[in-house]
mmCIF file of C-alpha atoms in Angstrom:
data_model
loop_
_atom_site.group_PDB
_atom_site.id
_atom_site.type_symbol
_atom_site.label_atom_id
_atom_site.label_comp_id
_atom_site.label_asym_id
_atom_site.label_seq_id
_atom_site.Cartn_x
_atom_site.Cartn_y
_atom_site.Cartn_z
ATOM 1 C CA UNK A 86 0.000 0.000 0.000
ATOM 2 C CA UNK A 87 1.305 3.438 -0.947
ATOM 3 C CA UNK A 88 2.460 5.471 2.051
ATOM 4 C CA UNK A 89 2.486 9.240 2.453
ATOM 5 C CA UNK A 90 6.092 8.881 3.625
ATOM 6 C CA UNK A 91 7.048 7.166 0.383
ATOM 7 C CA UNK A 92 5.232 9.742 -1.723
ATOM 8 C CA UNK A 93 6.914 12.583 0.169
ATOM 9 C CA UNK A 94 10.367 10.987 -0.155
ATOM 10 C CA UNK A 95 10.233 10.296 -3.893
ATOM 11 C CA UNK A 96 8.433 13.550 -4.725
ATOM 12 C CA UNK A 97 10.901 15.626 -2.695
ATOM 13 C CA UNK A 98 13.856 13.972 -4.439
ATOM 14 C CA UNK A 99 12.318 14.301 -7.892
ATOM 15 C CA UNK A 100 11.356 17.971 -7.546
ATOM 16 C CA UNK A 101 14.706 18.926 -6.023
ATOM 17 C CA UNK A 102 16.542 17.023 -8.762
ATOM 18 C CA UNK A 103 14.380 18.484 -11.534
ATOM 19 C CA UNK A 104 14.529 22.097 -10.404
ATOM 20 C CA UNK A 105 18.193 21.734 -9.428
ATOM 21 C CA UNK A 106 19.062 20.501 -12.921
ATOM 22 C CA UNK A 107 17.060 23.264 -14.610
ATOM 23 C CA UNK A 108 17.908 26.274 -12.455
ATOM 24 C CA UNK A 109 21.250 25.357 -10.856
ATOM 25 C CA UNK A 110 23.081 23.114 -13.331
ATOM 26 C CA UNK A 111 21.890 24.262 -16.757
ATOM 27 C CA UNK A 112 23.153 27.883 -16.393
ATOM 28 C CA UNK A 113 26.687 26.451 -16.233
ATOM 29 C CA UNK A 114 26.408 24.205 -19.325
ATOM 30 C CA UNK A 115 28.156 26.735 -21.628
ATOM 31 C CA UNK A 116 31.130 26.656 -19.235
ATOM 32 C CA UNK A 117 31.720 23.028 -20.285
ATOM 33 C CA UNK A 118 32.912 24.271 -23.693
ATOM 34 C CA UNK A 119 35.027 27.120 -22.293
ATOM 35 C CA UNK A 120 36.677 25.550 -19.250
ATOM 36 C CA UNK A 121 35.899 21.860 -18.584
ATOM 37 C CA UNK A 122 37.849 21.937 -15.313
ATOM 38 C CA UNK A 123 35.831 24.822 -13.869
ATOM 39 C CA UNK A 124 32.603 23.255 -15.112
ATOM 40 C CA UNK A 125 33.444 20.017 -13.301
ATOM 41 C CA UNK A 126 34.486 21.878 -10.124
ATOM 42 C CA UNK A 127 31.183 23.779 -9.964
ATOM 43 C CA UNK A 128 28.838 20.959 -10.965
ATOM 44 C CA UNK A 129 30.460 18.491 -8.554
ATOM 45 C CA UNK A 130 29.537 20.799 -5.686
ATOM 46 C CA UNK A 131 26.014 21.410 -6.958
ATOM 47 C CA UNK A 132 25.374 17.678 -7.285
ATOM 48 C CA UNK A 133 26.905 17.019 -3.843
ATOM 49 C CA UNK A 134 24.488 19.583 -2.404
ATOM 50 C CA UNK A 135 21.578 17.566 -3.773
ATOM 51 C CA UNK A 136 23.069 14.263 -2.554
ATOM 52 C CA UNK A 137 22.742 15.475 1.035
ATOM 53 C CA UNK A 138 18.941 15.569 0.642
ATOM 54 C CA UNK A 139 18.240 11.798 0.520
ATOM 55 C CA UNK A 140 20.664 11.400 3.429
ATOM 56 C CA UNK A 141 18.739 13.973 5.444
ATOM 57 C CA UNK A 142 15.362 12.469 4.564
ATOM 58 C CA UNK A 143 16.389 8.893 5.377
ATOM 59 C CA UNK A 144 17.946 9.738 8.732
ATOM 60 C CA UNK A 145 15.979 12.731 10.025
ATOM 61 C CA UNK A 146 12.501 12.094 8.620
ATOM 62 C CA UNK A 147 12.410 8.288 8.462
ATOM 63 C CA UNK A 148 14.807 7.455 11.302
ATOM 64 C CA UNK A 149 17.364 5.265 9.499
ATOM 65 C CA UNK A 150 20.430 4.454 11.613
ATOM 66 C CA UNK A 151 23.843 4.290 9.938
ATOM 67 C CA UNK A 152 26.690 2.132 11.323
ATOM 68 C CA UNK A 153 30.190 2.276 9.788
ATOM 69 C CA UNK A 154 32.882 -0.219 10.824
ATOM 70 C CA UNK A 155 36.222 -1.372 9.460
ATOM 71 C CA UNK A 156 38.972 0.810 8.046
ATOM 72 C CA UNK A 157 36.976 3.880 7.044
ATOM 73 C CA UNK A 158 38.177 6.457 4.508
ATOM 74 C CA UNK A 159 41.078 8.884 4.339
ATOM 75 C CA UNK A 160 39.547 12.238 3.251
ATOM 76 C CA UNK A 161 40.656 13.386 -0.189
ATOM 77 C CA UNK A 162 42.079 10.016 -1.183
ATOM 78 C CA UNK A 163 41.557 8.945 -4.811
ATOM 79 C CA UNK A 164 39.755 5.678 -4.518
ATOM 80 C CA UNK A 165 37.733 3.058 -6.342
ATOM 81 C CA UNK A 166 34.868 1.783 -4.200
ATOM 82 C CA UNK A 167 33.574 -1.742 -4.770
ATOM 83 C CA UNK A 168 30.379 -2.804 -3.000
ATOM 84 C CA UNK A 169 27.945 -5.700 -2.949
ATOM 85 C CA UNK A 170 24.362 -5.000 -4.013
ATOM 86 C CA UNK A 171 21.598 -6.399 -1.882
ATOM 87 C CA UNK A 172 18.948 -4.120 -3.399
ATOM 88 C CA UNK A 173 18.518 -1.687 -6.297
ATOM 89 C CA UNK A 174 18.833 1.137 -3.763
ATOM 90 C CA UNK A 175 22.285 0.405 -2.302
ATOM 91 C CA UNK A 176 23.910 3.130 -4.396
ATOM 92 C CA UNK A 177 21.658 5.753 -2.762
ATOM 93 C CA UNK A 178 22.110 4.449 0.778
ATOM 94 C CA UNK A 179 25.890 4.632 0.263
ATOM 95 C CA UNK A 180 25.614 8.430 0.352
ATOM 96 C CA UNK A 181 24.840 8.198 4.080
ATOM 97 C CA UNK A 182 28.290 6.688 4.552
ATOM 98 C CA UNK A 183 30.178 8.971 2.177
ATOM 99 C CA UNK A 184 28.746 12.179 3.664
ATOM 100 C CA UNK A 185 30.540 11.455 6.922
ATOM 101 C CA UNK A 186 33.897 11.272 5.120
ATOM 102 C CA UNK A 187 33.339 14.275 2.786
ATOM 103 C CA UNK A 188 33.292 12.019 -0.280
ATOM 104 C CA UNK A 189 29.962 13.073 -1.799
ATOM 105 C CA UNK A 190 31.308 15.578 -4.317
ATOM 106 C CA UNK A 191 33.982 13.096 -5.457
ATOM 107 C CA UNK A 192 31.712 10.107 -6.016
ATOM 108 C CA UNK A 193 30.947 8.762 -9.502
ATOM 109 C CA UNK A 194 28.750 5.652 -9.798
ATOM 110 C CA UNK A 195 29.218 2.717 -12.194
ATOM 111 C CA UNK A 196 26.309 0.250 -11.984
ATOM 112 C CA UNK A 197 25.947 -3.105 -13.682
ATOM 113 C CA UNK A 198 23.302 -2.767 -16.391
ATOM 114 C CA UNK A 199 21.191 -5.492 -14.786
ATOM 115 C CA UNK A 200 20.840 -3.413 -11.632
ATOM 116 C CA UNK A 201 19.523 -0.501 -13.685
ATOM 117 C CA UNK A 202 16.796 -2.438 -15.445
ATOM 118 C CA UNK A 203 15.952 -5.655 -13.563
ATOM 119 C CA UNK A 204 13.674 -5.161 -10.523
ATOM 120 C CA UNK A 205 14.773 -6.957 -7.406
ATOM 121 C CA UNK A 206 17.683 -8.898 -5.984
ATOM 122 C CA UNK A 207 16.096 -12.265 -6.853
ATOM 123 C CA UNK A 208 16.199 -11.691 -10.610
ATOM 124 C CA UNK A 209 19.802 -10.503 -10.643
ATOM 125 C CA UNK A 210 20.707 -13.395 -8.326
ATOM 126 C CA UNK A 211 19.301 -15.844 -10.872
ATOM 127 C CA UNK A 212 21.533 -14.312 -13.520
ATOM 128 C CA UNK A 213 24.471 -14.469 -11.138
ATOM 129 C CA UNK A 214 23.852 -18.186 -10.565
ATOM 130 C CA UNK A 215 23.705 -18.767 -14.325
ATOM 131 C CA UNK A 216 27.040 -16.965 -14.652
ATOM 132 C CA UNK A 217 28.481 -19.136 -11.848
ATOM 133 C CA UNK A 218 27.323 -22.366 -13.491
ATOM 134 C CA UNK A 219 28.682 -21.313 -16.867
ATOM 135 C CA UNK A 220 32.102 -20.475 -15.433
ATOM 136 C CA UNK A 221 32.353 -23.218 -12.824
ATOM 137 C CA UNK A 222 32.139 -20.852 -9.868
ATOM 138 C CA UNK A 223 30.515 -21.145 -6.445
ATOM 139 C CA UNK A 224 26.877 -20.046 -6.171
ATOM 140 C CA UNK A 225 26.406 -17.261 -3.656
ATOM 141 C CA UNK A 226 23.471 -16.673 -1.323
ATOM 142 C CA UNK A 227 24.112 -13.121 -0.172
ATOM 143 C CA UNK A 228 26.064 -11.483 -3.020
ATOM 144 C CA UNK A 229 26.122 -11.438 -6.813
ATOM 145 C CA UNK A 230 29.157 -12.587 -8.721
ATOM 146 C CA UNK A 231 31.249 -9.566 -9.731
ATOM 147 C CA UNK A 232 31.832 -8.905 -13.406
ATOM 148 C CA UNK A 233 35.537 -8.266 -13.095
ATOM 149 C CA UNK A 234 36.122 -6.851 -16.597
ATOM 150 C CA UNK A 235 34.810 -3.398 -15.722
ATOM 151 C CA UNK A 236 36.691 -3.365 -12.424
ATOM 152 C CA UNK A 237 40.035 -4.225 -13.983
ATOM 153 C CA UNK A 238 39.502 -1.710 -16.802
ATOM 154 C CA UNK A 239 38.871 1.155 -14.368
ATOM 155 C CA UNK A 240 41.756 0.235 -12.067
ATOM 156 C CA UNK A 241 44.233 -0.159 -14.934
ATOM 157 C CA UNK A 242 43.315 3.194 -16.487
ATOM 158 C CA UNK A 243 43.546 5.026 -13.167
ATOM 159 C CA UNK A 244 46.885 3.427 -12.346
ATOM 160 C CA UNK A 245 48.271 4.341 -15.767
ATOM 161 C CA UNK A 246 47.505 7.992 -15.054
ATOM 162 C CA UNK A 247 48.736 7.764 -11.436
ATOM 163 C CA UNK A 248 45.225 8.705 -10.268
ATOM 164 C CA UNK A 249 44.549 5.926 -7.770
ATOM 165 C CA UNK A 250 45.537 5.737 -4.102
ATOM 166 C CA UNK A 251 43.445 2.840 -2.810
ATOM 167 C CA UNK A 252 40.557 0.427 -3.273
ATOM 168 C CA UNK A 253 37.783 0.622 -0.700
ATOM 169 C CA UNK A 254 35.856 -2.625 -0.419
ATOM 170 C CA UNK A 255 32.472 -1.944 1.218
ATOM 171 C CA UNK A 256 30.095 -4.626 2.444
ATOM 172 C CA UNK A 257 26.583 -3.325 3.078
ATOM 173 C CA UNK A 258 23.937 -5.145 5.113
ATOM 174 C CA UNK A 259 20.481 -4.485 6.528
ATOM 175 C CA UNK A 260 19.798 -6.204 9.866
ATOM 176 C CA UNK A 261 16.049 -5.647 9.709
ATOM 177 C CA UNK A 262 13.995 -4.761 6.629
ATOM 178 C CA UNK A 263 15.531 -4.720 3.128
ATOM 179 C CA UNK A 264 13.731 -2.424 0.653
ATOM 180 C CA UNK A 265 14.425 -3.911 -2.763
ATOM 181 C CA UNK A 266 13.137 -1.292 -5.221
ATOM 182 C CA UNK A 267 11.676 2.196 -5.482
ATOM 183 C CA UNK A 268 8.236 0.585 -5.063
ATOM 184 C CA UNK A 269 9.153 -0.531 -1.560
ATOM 185 C CA UNK A 270 10.166 3.031 -0.691
ATOM 186 C CA UNK A 271 6.902 4.300 -2.148
ATOM 187 C CA UNK A 272 5.120 1.923 0.222
ATOM 188 C CA UNK A 273 7.034 3.443 3.133
ATOM 189 C CA UNK A 274 9.415 0.504 3.605
ATOM 190 C CA UNK A 275 12.569 2.396 4.544
ATOM 191 C CA UNK A 276 15.615 0.664 6.070
ATOM 192 C CA UNK A 277 15.725 0.961 9.837
ATOM 193 C CA UNK A 278 19.475 0.296 9.970
ATOM 194 C CA UNK A 279 22.215 0.330 7.320
ATOM 195 C CA UNK A 280 25.577 -1.237 8.174
ATOM 196 C CA UNK A 281 28.721 -0.517 6.147
ATOM 197 C CA UNK A 282 31.950 -2.462 6.692
ATOM 198 C CA UNK A 283 34.964 -0.910 4.946
ATOM 199 C CA UNK A 284 38.251 -2.535 3.960
ATOM 200 C CA UNK A 285 40.956 -0.285 2.531
ATOM 201 C CA UNK A 286 43.597 -1.702 0.166
ATOM 202 C CA UNK A 287 46.448 0.664 -0.794
ATOM 203 C CA UNK A 288 47.132 0.628 -4.523
ATOM 204 C CA UNK A 289 50.658 -0.657 -3.879
ATOM 205 C CA UNK A 290 49.218 -3.926 -2.512
ATOM 206 C CA UNK A 291 47.150 -4.699 -5.630
ATOM 207 C CA UNK A 292 48.266 -7.271 -8.222
ATOM 208 C CA UNK A 293 49.783 -5.836 -11.376
ATOM 209 C CA UNK A 294 48.493 -8.219 -14.041
ATOM 210 C CA UNK A 295 44.894 -8.189 -15.313
ATOM 211 C CA UNK A 296 44.331 -11.875 -14.559
ATOM 212 C CA UNK A 297 45.597 -11.562 -10.988
ATOM 213 C CA UNK A 298 43.505 -8.434 -10.480
ATOM 214 C CA UNK A 299 40.388 -10.315 -11.594
ATOM 215 C CA UNK A 300 41.152 -13.125 -9.162
ATOM 216 C CA UNK A 301 41.768 -10.541 -6.434
ATOM 217 C CA UNK A 302 38.312 -9.046 -7.046
ATOM 218 C CA UNK A 303 36.665 -12.487 -6.992
ATOM 219 C CA UNK A 304 38.412 -13.224 -3.686
ATOM 220 C CA UNK A 305 36.923 -10.083 -2.145
ATOM 221 C CA UNK A 306 33.442 -11.312 -3.078
ATOM 222 C CA UNK A 307 34.124 -14.682 -1.483
ATOM 223 C CA UNK A 308 35.002 -12.808 1.706
ATOM 224 C CA UNK A 309 31.825 -10.727 1.406
ATOM 225 C CA UNK A 310 29.727 -13.891 1.186
ATOM 226 C CA UNK A 311 31.329 -15.262 4.357
ATOM 227 C CA UNK A 312 31.034 -11.912 6.127
ATOM 228 C CA UNK A 313 27.357 -11.518 5.250
ATOM 229 C CA UNK A 314 26.596 -15.097 6.258
ATOM 230 C CA UNK A 315 28.049 -14.404 9.695
ATOM 231 C CA UNK A 316 26.129 -11.118 9.821
ATOM 232 C CA UNK A 317 22.675 -12.482 8.999
ATOM 233 C CA UNK A 318 23.025 -15.792 10.840
ATOM 234 C CA UNK A 319 24.675 -14.215 13.886
ATOM 235 C CA UNK A 320 24.144 -11.035 15.903
ATOM 236 C CA UNK A 321 23.657 -8.858 12.820
ATOM 237 C CA UNK A 322 26.654 -6.609 13.201
ATOM 238 C CA UNK A 323 30.069 -6.575 11.524
ATOM 239 C CA UNK A 324 32.005 -5.266 14.505
ATOM 240 C CA UNK A 325 30.845 -5.242 18.106
ATOM 241 C CA UNK A 326 32.384 -1.773 18.611
ATOM 242 C CA UNK A 327 30.174 -0.261 15.910
ATOM 243 C CA UNK A 328 32.985 2.135 14.963
ATOM 244 C CA UNK A 329 35.532 2.461 12.154
ATOM 245 C CA UNK A 330 39.303 2.495 12.663
ATOM 246 C CA UNK A 331 39.592 5.832 10.840
ATOM 247 C CA UNK A 332 36.880 8.030 12.408
ATOM 248 C CA UNK A 333 34.688 10.107 10.086
ATOM 249 C CA UNK A 334 36.094 13.558 9.405
ATOM 250 C CA UNK A 335 32.636 14.977 10.149
ATOM 251 C CA UNK A 336 31.348 14.652 13.697
ATOM 252 C CA UNK A 337 27.741 13.545 14.144
ATOM 253 C CA UNK A 338 26.914 17.100 15.241
ATOM 254 C CA UNK A 339 28.347 18.469 11.997
ATOM 255 C CA UNK A 340 26.481 15.813 10.014
ATOM 256 C CA UNK A 341 23.270 16.843 11.784
ATOM 257 C CA UNK A 342 23.870 20.495 10.851
ATOM 258 C CA UNK A 343 24.449 19.542 7.205
ATOM 259 C CA UNK A 344 21.244 17.490 7.145
ATOM 260 C CA UNK A 345 19.193 20.304 8.710
ATOM 261 C CA UNK A 346 20.540 22.862 6.244
ATOM 262 C CA UNK A 347 19.886 20.472 3.354
ATOM 263 C CA UNK A 348 16.253 19.902 4.330
ATOM 264 C CA UNK A 349 15.666 23.622 4.811
ATOM 265 C CA UNK A 350 17.435 24.687 1.625
ATOM 266 C CA UNK A 351 15.826 22.179 -0.738
ATOM 267 C CA UNK A 352 12.362 22.741 0.734
ATOM 268 C CA UNK A 353 12.609 26.514 0.312
ATOM 269 C CA UNK A 354 14.298 26.193 -3.089
ATOM 270 C CA UNK A 355 11.558 23.933 -4.453
ATOM 271 C CA UNK A 356 8.806 26.218 -3.167
ATOM 272 C CA UNK A 357 10.587 29.286 -4.597
ATOM 273 C CA UNK A 358 10.828 27.672 -8.042
ATOM 274 C CA UNK A 359 7.085 26.966 -8.041
ATOM 275 C CA UNK A 360 6.419 30.609 -7.154
ATOM 276 C CA UNK A 361 8.720 31.894 -9.902
ATOM 277 C CA UNK A 362 7.149 29.586 -12.475
ATOM 278 C CA UNK A 363 3.693 30.831 -11.472
ATOM 279 C CA UNK A 364 4.587 34.533 -11.507
ATOM 280 C CA UNK A 365 6.890 34.975 -14.514
ATOM 281 C CA UNK A 366 6.417 33.771 -18.079
ATOM 282 C CA UNK A 367 10.138 34.101 -18.934
ATOM 283 C CA UNK A 368 10.921 31.617 -16.137
ATOM 284 C CA UNK A 369 8.445 29.172 -17.667
ATOM 285 C CA UNK A 370 10.012 29.627 -21.113
ATOM 286 C CA UNK A 371 13.486 29.140 -19.660
ATOM 287 C CA UNK A 372 12.320 25.957 -17.933
ATOM 288 C CA UNK A 373 10.786 24.569 -21.144
ATOM 289 C CA UNK A 374 13.906 25.436 -23.145
ATOM 290 C CA UNK A 375 16.207 23.755 -20.617
ATOM 291 C CA UNK A 376 14.032 20.616 -20.574
ATOM 292 C CA UNK A 377 14.134 20.438 -24.387
ATOM 293 C CA UNK A 378 17.931 20.803 -24.364
ATOM 294 C CA UNK A 379 18.329 18.037 -21.774
ATOM 295 C CA UNK A 380 15.998 15.679 -23.676
ATOM 296 C CA UNK A 381 17.564 16.342 -27.091
ATOM 297 C CA UNK A 382 21.156 15.896 -25.910
ATOM 298 C CA UNK A 383 20.165 12.660 -24.175
ATOM 299 C CA UNK A 384 18.619 11.306 -27.380
ATOM 300 C CA UNK A 385 21.478 12.399 -29.648
ATOM 301 C CA UNK A 386 24.596 12.032 -27.506
ATOM 302 C CA UNK A 387 23.495 9.714 -24.694
ATOM 303 C CA UNK A 388 23.962 12.133 -21.805
ATOM 304 C CA UNK A 389 25.869 15.181 -20.648
ATOM 305 C CA UNK A 390 28.678 13.008 -19.300
ATOM 306 C CA UNK A 391 29.397 11.780 -22.856
ATOM 307 C CA UNK A 392 29.616 15.349 -24.135
ATOM 308 C CA UNK A 393 31.787 16.330 -21.188
ATOM 309 C CA UNK A 394 34.252 13.490 -21.736
ATOM 310 C CA UNK A 395 34.478 14.280 -25.462
ATOM 311 C CA UNK A 396 35.037 17.968 -24.735
ATOM 312 C CA UNK A 397 37.636 17.161 -22.084
ATOM 313 C CA UNK A 398 39.572 14.940 -24.521
ATOM 314 C CA UNK A 399 39.419 17.594 -27.231
ATOM 315 C CA UNK A 400 40.543 20.269 -24.771
ATOM 316 C CA UNK A 401 43.506 18.153 -23.610
ATOM 317 C CA UNK A 402 44.441 17.197 -27.174
ATOM 318 C CA UNK A 403 44.380 20.825 -28.211
ATOM 319 C CA UNK A 404 46.524 21.865 -25.240
ATOM 320 C CA UNK A 405 49.050 19.102 -25.909
ATOM 321 C CA UNK A 406 49.191 20.043 -29.579
ATOM 322 C CA UNK A 407 49.768 23.681 -28.692
ATOM 323 C CA UNK A 408 52.500 22.685 -26.243
ATOM 324 C CA UNK A 409 54.386 20.722 -28.916
ATOM 325 C CA UNK A 410 54.210 23.629 -31.364
ATOM 326 C CA UNK A 411 55.755 26.060 -28.867
ATOM 327 C CA UNK A 412 58.699 23.762 -28.052
#
């Protein structure tokens, strides 16, 4: 049954995302073609501002408790995060962890395509079991088999450019209810507790060859399966202390302040955009124009991130070409 809490949660996120994209992000789109670095710097912070909203709603409005154990994060470190997926919503719940380590503006998400389109853990688990049978691997109960090709590709490219400091292996678990899809959230089924266990692996400790790196990734998932089995069949915690070795750089008081400001800002911002749309025709025309631009570029190019990457490569190529001419 649809819950008012679920309606409020999804509607608040949608309206804040929609108006944020139209009135906060789109004015900076031309900057992408002038200075890609400045465009990225500004948009990262705008997006991070929005990412605090679901964190605030989950914890302050719906009472979700967040527990982080293990190694934790070193603020500012360039990292690849690998995480098991128990639901379609894990990627959003991860923001509750990253906020405490000031990682929100740095995060970029790569999801398996099956998690984008297939509803529910059961369906993706069936595909994972098929993959295991085909490749002679163990069938898992609590995790999906990792597709190591994407992982190795990302790690190799980042290492080539000396842009990787560590791998953070996160195991996420839900000791009580496990909302599987957006429909569960719409019905008001929000997680009561979210547990994150973090293992940090410095880049120097990683294997160098592609084959060894794939085996290394598979080994981490074997450990996740064992860890989750102990979690769900035991006392439902990863660490009895309930704390990480590296404490969050944000205190819980500071996190509370951020969440309060986020709720206040996005509520007032959304209401203000409705008022402006009602009062001024040029605001309505601007909104329609921005929507058309977003839709057209998505259809033609596949998304702003594709345009941004192409522009960034062209910008770098042009700079390198200019540097060689002046030598």
